[in-house]
Amino acid sequence: MLAAARQAVLVPTVPTLYQPLRQEVDKRTNADARMCLYLASLFTAAEEIQRNLEGGVSVVVESYFARCLASHRALGAQLGVTLPAWLPTPVTYQLVCADEERRRRITARNKPTSRWDSLLETVTDQVTDDYASFPMHRIDTTGLSPEEVLRVITATDTQGAHPHGDAEPVGAHPHLLPAVPRRTAGTRRP
């Protein structure tokens, strides 16, 4: 809906070529391996995002590096990640809702629940805490229909974002989204 409203292309953050591998990795228990798969798929998607932005085409994705990093850290991944400077800077919206409504929505989804989905439900506070390190527009969707959420998003001030996205590197505009917090490889998160 957002892509249509913004006349943008919707880029999947797990491209089709990664889907069979995603299914296999999701059957396993290694959070670092899963994080690597998701990072690889995001880098592939980022190349497509960059091509679209350079061509003047707006882009919408359902998730980006902040979600991958926050989720996998909460799941126990220990990898230190330094993102390259060429990554497009997103205008990010974090859609939140009351816990009871979130559980109801998850139950109503027409998709199988993976082991990882179940594990994420046990660490939601950790994911939320990690998301706090990424500036984004937080939108409470409790009690709102998808159409109402779309109206809130499209009415949100994107702080000077270019109508076709921002092809400058992550961190180039600290008021939109600073560089992902850096950790030295091999160090543990407190």
Backbone as a ProteinNet text record, in pm:
[ID]
protein_1_A
[PRIMARY]
MLAAARQAVLVPTVPTLYQPLRQEVDKRTNADARMCLYLASLFTAAEEIQRNLEGGVSVVVESYFARCLASHRALGAQLGVTLPAWLPTPVTYQLVCADEERRRRITARNKPTSRWDSLLETVTDQVTDDYASFPMHRIDTTGLSPEEVLRVITATDTQGAHPHGDAEPVGAHPHLLPAVPRRTAGTRRP
[TERTIARY]
82.7	0	86.8	193.8	281.8	353.7	399.3	467.3	373.3	248.3	151.9	126.1	111.1	84.4	201.4	321.6	442.2	487.7	413.2	450.7	593.7	616.6	749.6	748.3	866.2	880	899.8	837.1	852.5	965.3	1072.9	1188.3	1186.9	1181.3	1185.1	1323.9	1329.6	1459.4	1518	1438.7	1491.8	1453.3	1542.4	1511.4	1480.9	1409.5	1363.3	1475.9	1592	1700.8	1747.1	1718.4	1757.7	1649.9	1529.5	1419.9	1444	1492.3	1518	1623.8	1728.8	1832.1	1776.6	1692	1628.9	1551.4	1475.7	1397.2	1488.1	1602	1695	1763.3	1809.6	1877.5	1780.5	1654.4	1554.9	1526.6	1563.7	1546.7	1659.8	1764.6	1882.9	1880.2	1982.5	1980.9	2091.2	2169.7	2283.1	2239.9	2231.8	2188.1	2286.8	2417.1	2516.2	2499.7	2476.9	2456.6	2330.9	2225.4	2101	2122.2	2195.6	2224	2303.4	2400.2	2478.9	2391.1	2298.2	2206.6	2124.1	2068.6	1986	2068.9	2192.3	2279.3	2308.9	2338.7	2366	2244.8	2126.7	2006.7	1982.5	2010.3	1993.8	2093.4	2216.7	2314.7	2272.3	2216.6	2164.7	2049.3	1958	1845.3	1895.6	1998.6	2051.9	2106.4	2165.3	2212.1	2094.3	1984.1	1865.2	1805.8	1802.5	1752.3	1835.3	1967.2	2056.8	2032.6	2018.4	1992.2	1863.1	1758.4	1630.5	1643.3	1707.2	1721.4	1801.5	1909	1990	1910.1	1811.3	1724.1	1604.9	1600.3	1491.9	1363.8	1372.7	1255.5	1254.5	1144	1129.8	1123.6	1166.1	1172.2	1108.5	1037.2	985.1	1031.4	1080.7	1117	1047.5	1019.3	948.3	1041.2	1169.5	1265.8	1402.3	1494.8	1627.4	1728.3	1845	1952.9	1921.6	1849.5	1818	1742.3	1644.6	1566.9	1654.4	1735	1822.8	1916.7	1981.2	2078	2011.1	1902.4	1833.9	1779.7	1715.7	1656.1	1762.4	1865.8	1966.5	2051	2075	2144.6	2061.8	1931.6	1843.5	1837.6	1856	1855	1989.1	2088.6	2216	2329.8	2311.2	2421.3	2534.4	2656.2	2772.9	2859.9	2818.5	2900	2907.1	3026.2	3041.5	3022.1	2945.4	2913.6	2950.1	3024.8	3053.1	2989.3	2890.5	2821.1	2899	2899.1	2971.2	2902.1	2980.6	2930.5	2836.4	2837.6	2755.8	2607.3	2570.9	2430.7	2337.4	2225.4	2127.9	2073.3	2050.2	1995.7	1843.9	1783.7	1637.1	1569.6	1447.3	1356.2	1278.4	1291.4	1241.3	1120.5	1023	903.6	898.2	889.7	871.8	726	655.9	514.7	503.6	444.1	427.7	279.5	246.1	108.7	113.1	1.2	-9.2	19.8	80	118.2	1.5	-113.6	-229.8	-268.3	-267.9	-302.1	-194.8	-67.9	40.1	23.2	-6.7	-27.1	-148.2	-254.8	-373	-339.4	-264.8	-226.3	-137.7	-44.9	44.5	-35.9	-129.7	-214.1	-298.5	-342.3	-429.4	-353.8	-222.6	-144.6	-165.1	-163.6	-177.5	-38.2	48	181.9	228.8	308.4	359.6	454.5	454.7	543.5	668.8	783.1	909.5	959.7	1059.2	1125.3	1177.9	1232.3	1289.2	1180.6	1063.3	951.3	914.7	908.5	874.5	980.4	1107.9	1216.1	1210.6	1181.3	1172.6	1064.1	959.2	852.3	899.7	1007.6	1059.5	1159.6	1199.5	1300.6	1254.6	1124.4	1072.6	1126.3	1146.4	1200.4	1342.7	1423.9	1560.5	1561	1472.9	1463.9	1422.8	1323.4	1276.2	1387.4	1463.2	1574.5	1679.5	1710	1811	1759.7	1630.4	1572.3	1588.5	1588.6	1598.7	1728.3	1829.9	1955.9	1948.7	1838.9	1820.3	1708	1739.4	1631.5	1535.5	1409.3	1306.3	1174.8	1083	949.8	872.9	842.8	766.6	618.4	541.3	399.7	319.6	235.1	148.9	29.5	19.5	-87.1	-201.1	-197.4	-301.2	-438.4	-525.3	-662.4	-678.5	-570.9	-579.8	-589.6	-666.3	-672.6	-548.1	-516.7	-402.1	-413.4	-534.2	-554.8	-524.7	-563.4	-534.8	-384.6	-317.4	-172.5	-104.4	-150.1	-95.1	-111.4	-227.6	-250	-153.9	-131	-37.7	103.9	145.7	280.8	296.8	201.1	215.6	203.9	144.5	134.5	255.2	338.9	453.9	560	612.7	721.7	844.5	896.9	1014.9	1143.4	1137.1	1253.9	1337.8	1273.1	1346.6	1390.7	1338.8	1379.3	1339.1	1423.4	1396.6	1278.6	1189.4	1072	1105	1224.2	1262.7	1362.1	1363	1454.9	1586.4	1677.7	1806.5	1914.7	1987.4	2089.9	2223.9	2230.3	2356.7	2381.9	2507.5	2542.1	2475.2	2459.8	2409.4	2497.9	2437.3	2512.6	2540.2	2511.1	2537.9	2445.3	2329.8	2233	2199.4	2275.7	2254.2	2115.2	2045.5	1911.6	1809.9	1843.6	1753.3	1786.2	1908.5	1948.9	2100.3	2156.1	2301.5	2356	2484.7	2550	2512	2505	2474.1	2583.9	2546.8	2648.8	2753.5	2877	2986.7	3041.7	3074.9	3145	3264	3370.2	3487	3453.4	3489.3	3462.3	3518.2	3439.8	3483	3451.6	3404	3369.5	3226.6	3197.3	3062.9	2987.1	2862.6	2772.5	2743.8	2746.2	2720.4	2580.6
-119.6	0	125.4	124.5	240.4	260.3	150.5	161.1	222.5	179.3	235	382.6	416.8	556.5	647.1	596.4	676	659.9	584.3	553.3	500	402.1	344.2	197	143.4	0.6	-65.2	-180.6	-257	-357.9	-343.4	-431.9	-530.2	-660.2	-757.8	-761.1	-765.4	-766.5	-906.8	-1006.9	-1141.5	-1178.5	-1146.1	-1173	-1320.2	-1345.3	-1479.5	-1582.6	-1545.4	-1643.3	-1690.4	-1613.4	-1651.8	-1733.5	-1739.5	-1804.1	-1951.7	-2033.7	-2174.6	-2188.2	-2107.6	-2111.8	-2061.7	-1960	-1907.9	-2019	-2096.1	-2204.6	-2306.9	-2337.1	-2433.6	-2376.9	-2251.7	-2190.7	-2174.6	-2143.4	-2126.7	-2257.1	-2371.1	-2500.2	-2526.2	-2449.7	-2470.3	-2378.2	-2390.2	-2317.1	-2212.4	-2189.1	-2097.5	-1955	-1868.9	-1730.3	-1652.9	-1681.1	-1611.3	-1648.7	-1777.3	-1820.8	-1756	-1750.9	-1688.8	-1539.5	-1473.2	-1331.7	-1309.3	-1395.7	-1383.5	-1396.8	-1492.1	-1507.4	-1380.4	-1328.1	-1208.1	-1087.5	-1076.9	-967.8	-980.7	-1101.9	-1122.8	-1083.4	-1122	-1087.4	-936.7	-871.2	-726	-653	-701.6	-638.4	-653.2	-768.5	-788.4	-692.4	-681.2	-588.2	-444.2	-411.7	-275	-234.6	-328.4	-297.9	-260.9	-335.7	-304.4	-170.9	-146.5	-19.3	95.5	82.7	186.6	213.1	107.1	124.1	200.2	165.4	235	382	409	548	630.1	571.8	643.1	670.6	585.1	605	695.4	752	842.9	773.5	644.1	566.9	551.3	587.6	569	420.3	385.7	246.7	232.6	123.2	84.7	-58.1	-82.6	-218.2	-244.3	-370.5	-400.3	-401.8	-421.1	-413.2	-384.9	-344.1	-307	-351.2	-296.2	-343.4	-330.4	-227.7	-210.6	-332.8	-379.6	-495.7	-620.4	-641.4	-758.3	-757.3	-644.8	-636.5	-648.8	-575.3	-579.4	-719.1	-779.5	-911.9	-1017.9	-1018.4	-1123.3	-1104	-980.7	-958.2	-1014.1	-988.6	-1039.6	-1192.2	-1251	-1396.8	-1459.8	-1376.5	-1428.5	-1423.5	-1363	-1352	-1271	-1314	-1250.6	-1175.8	-1172.6	-1110.3	-959.4	-903.8	-759.2	-722.4	-619.7	-584.5	-438.9	-416.7	-282	-269.7	-183.1	-166.3	-71.1	-97.9	-11.1	124.7	223.9	361.4	382	294.4	316.7	284.6	223.2	184.5	305.5	293.8	403.4	428.8	555.2	594.8	586.7	507.7	498.2	603	633.8	698.9	581.7	559.5	436.9	462.7	372.8	376.9	246.9	257.8	139.5	137.1	35.7	21.9	-59.8	-0.3	-66.6	-71.8	-160.8	-167.7	-231.2	-225.7	-285.5	-435.5	-490.6	-632.5	-724.5	-698.4	-785	-783	-663.8	-654.1	-719.8	-705.5	-769.2	-920.4	-977.2	-1122.5	-1164.7	-1085.3	-1117.3	-1114.9	-1014.6	-1003.8	-1120.1	-1157.6	-1269.2	-1397.9	-1419	-1538.8	-1541.5	-1425.3	-1416.7	-1427.6	-1421.8	-1429.2	-1563.8	-1558.2	-1680.7	-1724.2	-1752.8	-1800.4	-1889.3	-1989.1	-2076.5	-2000.3	-2036.9	-1976.1	-2061.1	-1997.3	-2070.8	-2073.3	-2154.8	-2160.1	-2021.5	-1950.8	-1817.8	-1716.8	-1726.7	-1639.1	-1658.4	-1784.4	-1815.3	-1761.8	-1778.9	-1727.6	-1575	-1507.3	-1360.8	-1314.2	-1391.4	-1354.5	-1357.5	-1429.2	-1436.8	-1325.4	-1249.8	-1144	-1009.6	-987.3	-863.6	-738	-742.9	-626.1	-595.5	-699.8	-679.5	-618.8	-668	-613.4	-466.4	-436.6	-298.9	-209	-256.5	-177.7	-150.6	-251.3	-233	-138.5	-148.3	-55.6	89.4	113.8	250	318.6	241.3	300.5	348.9	320	361.6	464.9	590.3	688.4	648.8	650.9	617.8	676.4	687	735.6	618.7	627.3	522	555.8	463.3	486.5	380.7	425.8	333.7	298.7	172.6	126.4	58.8	63.6	-1.3	50.9	-40.5	-5.4	58.1	68.1	131	26.1	58.3	-27.9	-2.2	-90.7	-65.2	69.1	104.8	232.7	350.8	338.4	446.1	456.3	343.2	343.4	411.1	379	442	593.6	640.9	786	848.8	780.9	833.5	840.4	733.7	731.7	842.4	855.1	955.1	1097.2	1114.5	1248.1	1280.1	1177.9	1197.2	1280.2	1378.5	1461	1373	1361.9	1279	1359.6	1472	1552.2	1586.3	1633	1680	1571.5	1451.1	1344.2	1377.7	1342.2	1362.6	1276.6	1324.6	1244.6	1111.1	1095.9	968.7	891.8	917.8	848.9	923.1	868.9	932.3	831.6	856.2	762.8	787.5	882.2	907	796.8	778.6	667.9	678	560.4	554.7	642.3	725.7	812.5	948.9	969.2	1098.3	1205.9	1166.6	1258.8	1211	1250.1	1197	1224	1326.1	1353.3	1253	1179.3	1076.6	940.3	895.8	766.4	764.5	765.3	764.7	629	625.5	499.5	396.5	271.1	163	160.3	146.8	143.1	36.9	75.9	-12.8	-84.5	-210.2	-286.2	-350.2	-364.9	-432.5	-579.2	-638.3	-780.1	-861.3	-955.6	-1042.7	-992.6	-869.1	-821	-859.2	-875	-912.2	-788.3	-791.3	-684.4	-695.7	-583.4	-592.7	-641.5
0	0	0	80.5	86.7	-46.3	-106.9	-236.5	-340.1	-341.6	-436.7	-407.8	-280	-243.6	-278.5	-268.9	-297.8	-442.5	-520.9	-659.2	-661.6	-576.3	-558.1	-595.9	-615.8	-638.1	-501.5	-481.3	-358.6	-380.7	-303.8	-317.2	-200.9	-229.9	-120.5	-58.1	74.2	140.4	148.9	118	97.1	-46.1	-141.7	-282.6	-308.5	-415.4	-451.1	-450.1	-500.7	-507.9	-370.4	-265.2	-129.1	-57.2	-110.4	-38.2	-6.2	-101.2	-64.6	45.5	38.3	141	273.9	268.6	390.9	461.1	384.1	442.6	511.2	449.7	508.5	633.1	626.1	740.7	857.6	827.8	933.6	1009	950.7	1019.3	1118.7	1110.5	1193	1314.8	1399.8	1526.5	1540.7	1436.9	1446	1410.3	1511.9	1489.9	1404.4	1416.5	1333.8	1187.2	1158.3	1019.8	962	1041.1	995.3	968.9	1058.3	1039	910.4	883.4	760	635.9	638.4	525.1	504.9	613.5	602	559	607.6	563.1	414.2	368.7	226.1	141.7	186.5	109.5	111.4	224.1	232.3	143.4	136	47	-98.8	-134.2	-269.4	-295.4	-199.3	-212.4	-218.8	-140.9	-138.6	-275	-347.4	-483.2	-572.9	-561.8	-640.3	-596.4	-465.5	-413.4	-470.8	-467.2	-517	-665.3	-744.9	-889.1	-912.2	-836.2	-850.3	-813.1	-700.3	-655.5	-755	-807.9	-907	-1033.5	-1062.1	-1177.5	-1147.8	-1028.1	-990.8	-948.7	-915.4	-875.9	-723.7	-660.8	-516.6	-483.3	-362.2	-319.6	-182	-161.6	-31.2	-4.4	117	160	293.4	322.7	448.2	567.7	545.3	655	594.9	683.2	635.2	740	740.6	826.8	975.5	1016.4	1159.1	1212.2	1137.4	1182	1188.7	1086.7	1083.5	1203.1	1226.2	1335.5	1471.6	1493.8	1623.9	1653.9	1555.7	1576.5	1603.9	1523.2	1539.7	1665.2	1703	1830.3	1945.4	1942.3	2047.7	2046.2	1928.4	1916.1	1953.1	1984	2030.2	1930.7	1815.1	1719.1	1781.5	1757.5	1817.5	1716.3	1591.8	1487.6	1504.9	1485.5	1475.7	1329.8	1303.2	1165.3	1140.2	1033.6	987.4	850.6	838.7	712.1	621.7	491.5	398.2	382.7	348.2	337.5	219.2	121.3	1.6	21.3	132.6	152.6	148.5	77.8	77.6	218.5	248.4	378.2	373.3	458.5	455.3	543.9	508.9	602.6	659.7	790.5	851.5	939.1	928	1011.1	1090.1	1220.9	1304.5	1347.2	1299.4	1333	1460.9	1563.4	1692.1	1727	1818.7	1869.1	2007.2	2075	2208.4	2199.4	2306.1	2306	2272.4	2332.4	2307.2	2159.6	2099.8	1957.6	1871.7	1907.9	1832.1	1832.5	1950.2	1958.3	1873.8	1876.4	1795.8	1647.2	1604.8	1463.8	1420.7	1505.8	1472.9	1459.1	1550.2	1545.3	1418	1371.7	1254	1122	1125.1	1000.7	933.1	802.4	724.9	679	774.7	742.7	856	822.7	928.2	1020.9	1146.4	1244.7	1253.9	1227.5	1235.3	1379.2	1402.8	1532.3	1568	1469.2	1491.8	1528.1	1463.7	1499	1646.1	1687.3	1827.2	1921.8	1886.4	1970.8	1981.3	1870.5	1874.6	1970.1	1984.9	2077.4	2223.1	2250	2387.1	2418.4	2314.8	2334.6	2278.4	2278.4	2217.6	2286.3	2417.8	2487.8	2441.7	2420.2	2371.7	2231.8	2144.6	2009.3	2016.3	2098.3	2113.9	2165.3	2263.7	2317	2209.5	2127.6	2022.8	1914.1	1882	1783.3	1827.9	1958.7	2010.5	1967.4	1930.4	1885.6	1741	1672.4	1533.8	1527.8	1499.5	1487.4	1375.5	1407.1	1308.8	1355.7	1265	1298.2	1359.5	1487.5	1554	1544.6	1491.7	1468.1	1542	1634.9	1709	1621.6	1585.9	1496.7	1571.8	1704.6	1785.7	1743.2	1707.2	1671.3	1534.1	1456.5	1325.3	1214.9	1113.3	995.6	911.1	817.5	728.9	655.6	614.2	545	637.3	764.2	860.6	888.5	896	916.6	797.1	678.3	558.1	563.5	606.2	616.7	718.2	829.9	930.7	872.5	804.8	746.4	643.8	553.9	447.6	500.8	618.6	679.1	767.7	796.1	883.8	812.9	882.8	830.6	816	696.2	673.6	685.8	753.3	787.4	666	560.2	443.2	348	362.9	273.2	130.3	36.7	-105.1	-146	-231.8	-267.2	-332.7	-385.5	-447	-361.4	-234.7	-144.7	-137.5	-65.8	-43.8	-76	-182.8	-227.2	-158.9	-67	2.2	104.1	143.2	233.8	370	432	568.3	655.3	736.1	824.5	765.3	635.8	572.9	627.8	675.1	732.2	872.9	973.1	1107.4	1162	1113.2	1163.5	1110	1003.6	952.4	1010.4	992	1045.8	1052.4	1171	1181.4	1140.1	1126.5	1095.3	1200.9	1158.2	1250.3	1356.2	1483.9	1588.8	1555.3	1561.7	1523.6	1646	1626	1728.3	1661.6	1731.9	1679.6	1667	1552.3	1530.8	1646	1692.4	1799.4	1939.6	1950.4	2083.6	2114.1	2238.9	2282.5	2320.6	2294.1	2332.1	2481.2	2557.5	2701	2730.2
[MASK]
++++++++++++++++++++++++++++++++++++++++++++++++++++++++++++++++++++++++++++++++++++++++++++++++++++++++++++++++++++++++++++++++++++++++++++++++++++++++++++++++++++++++++++++++++++++++++++++

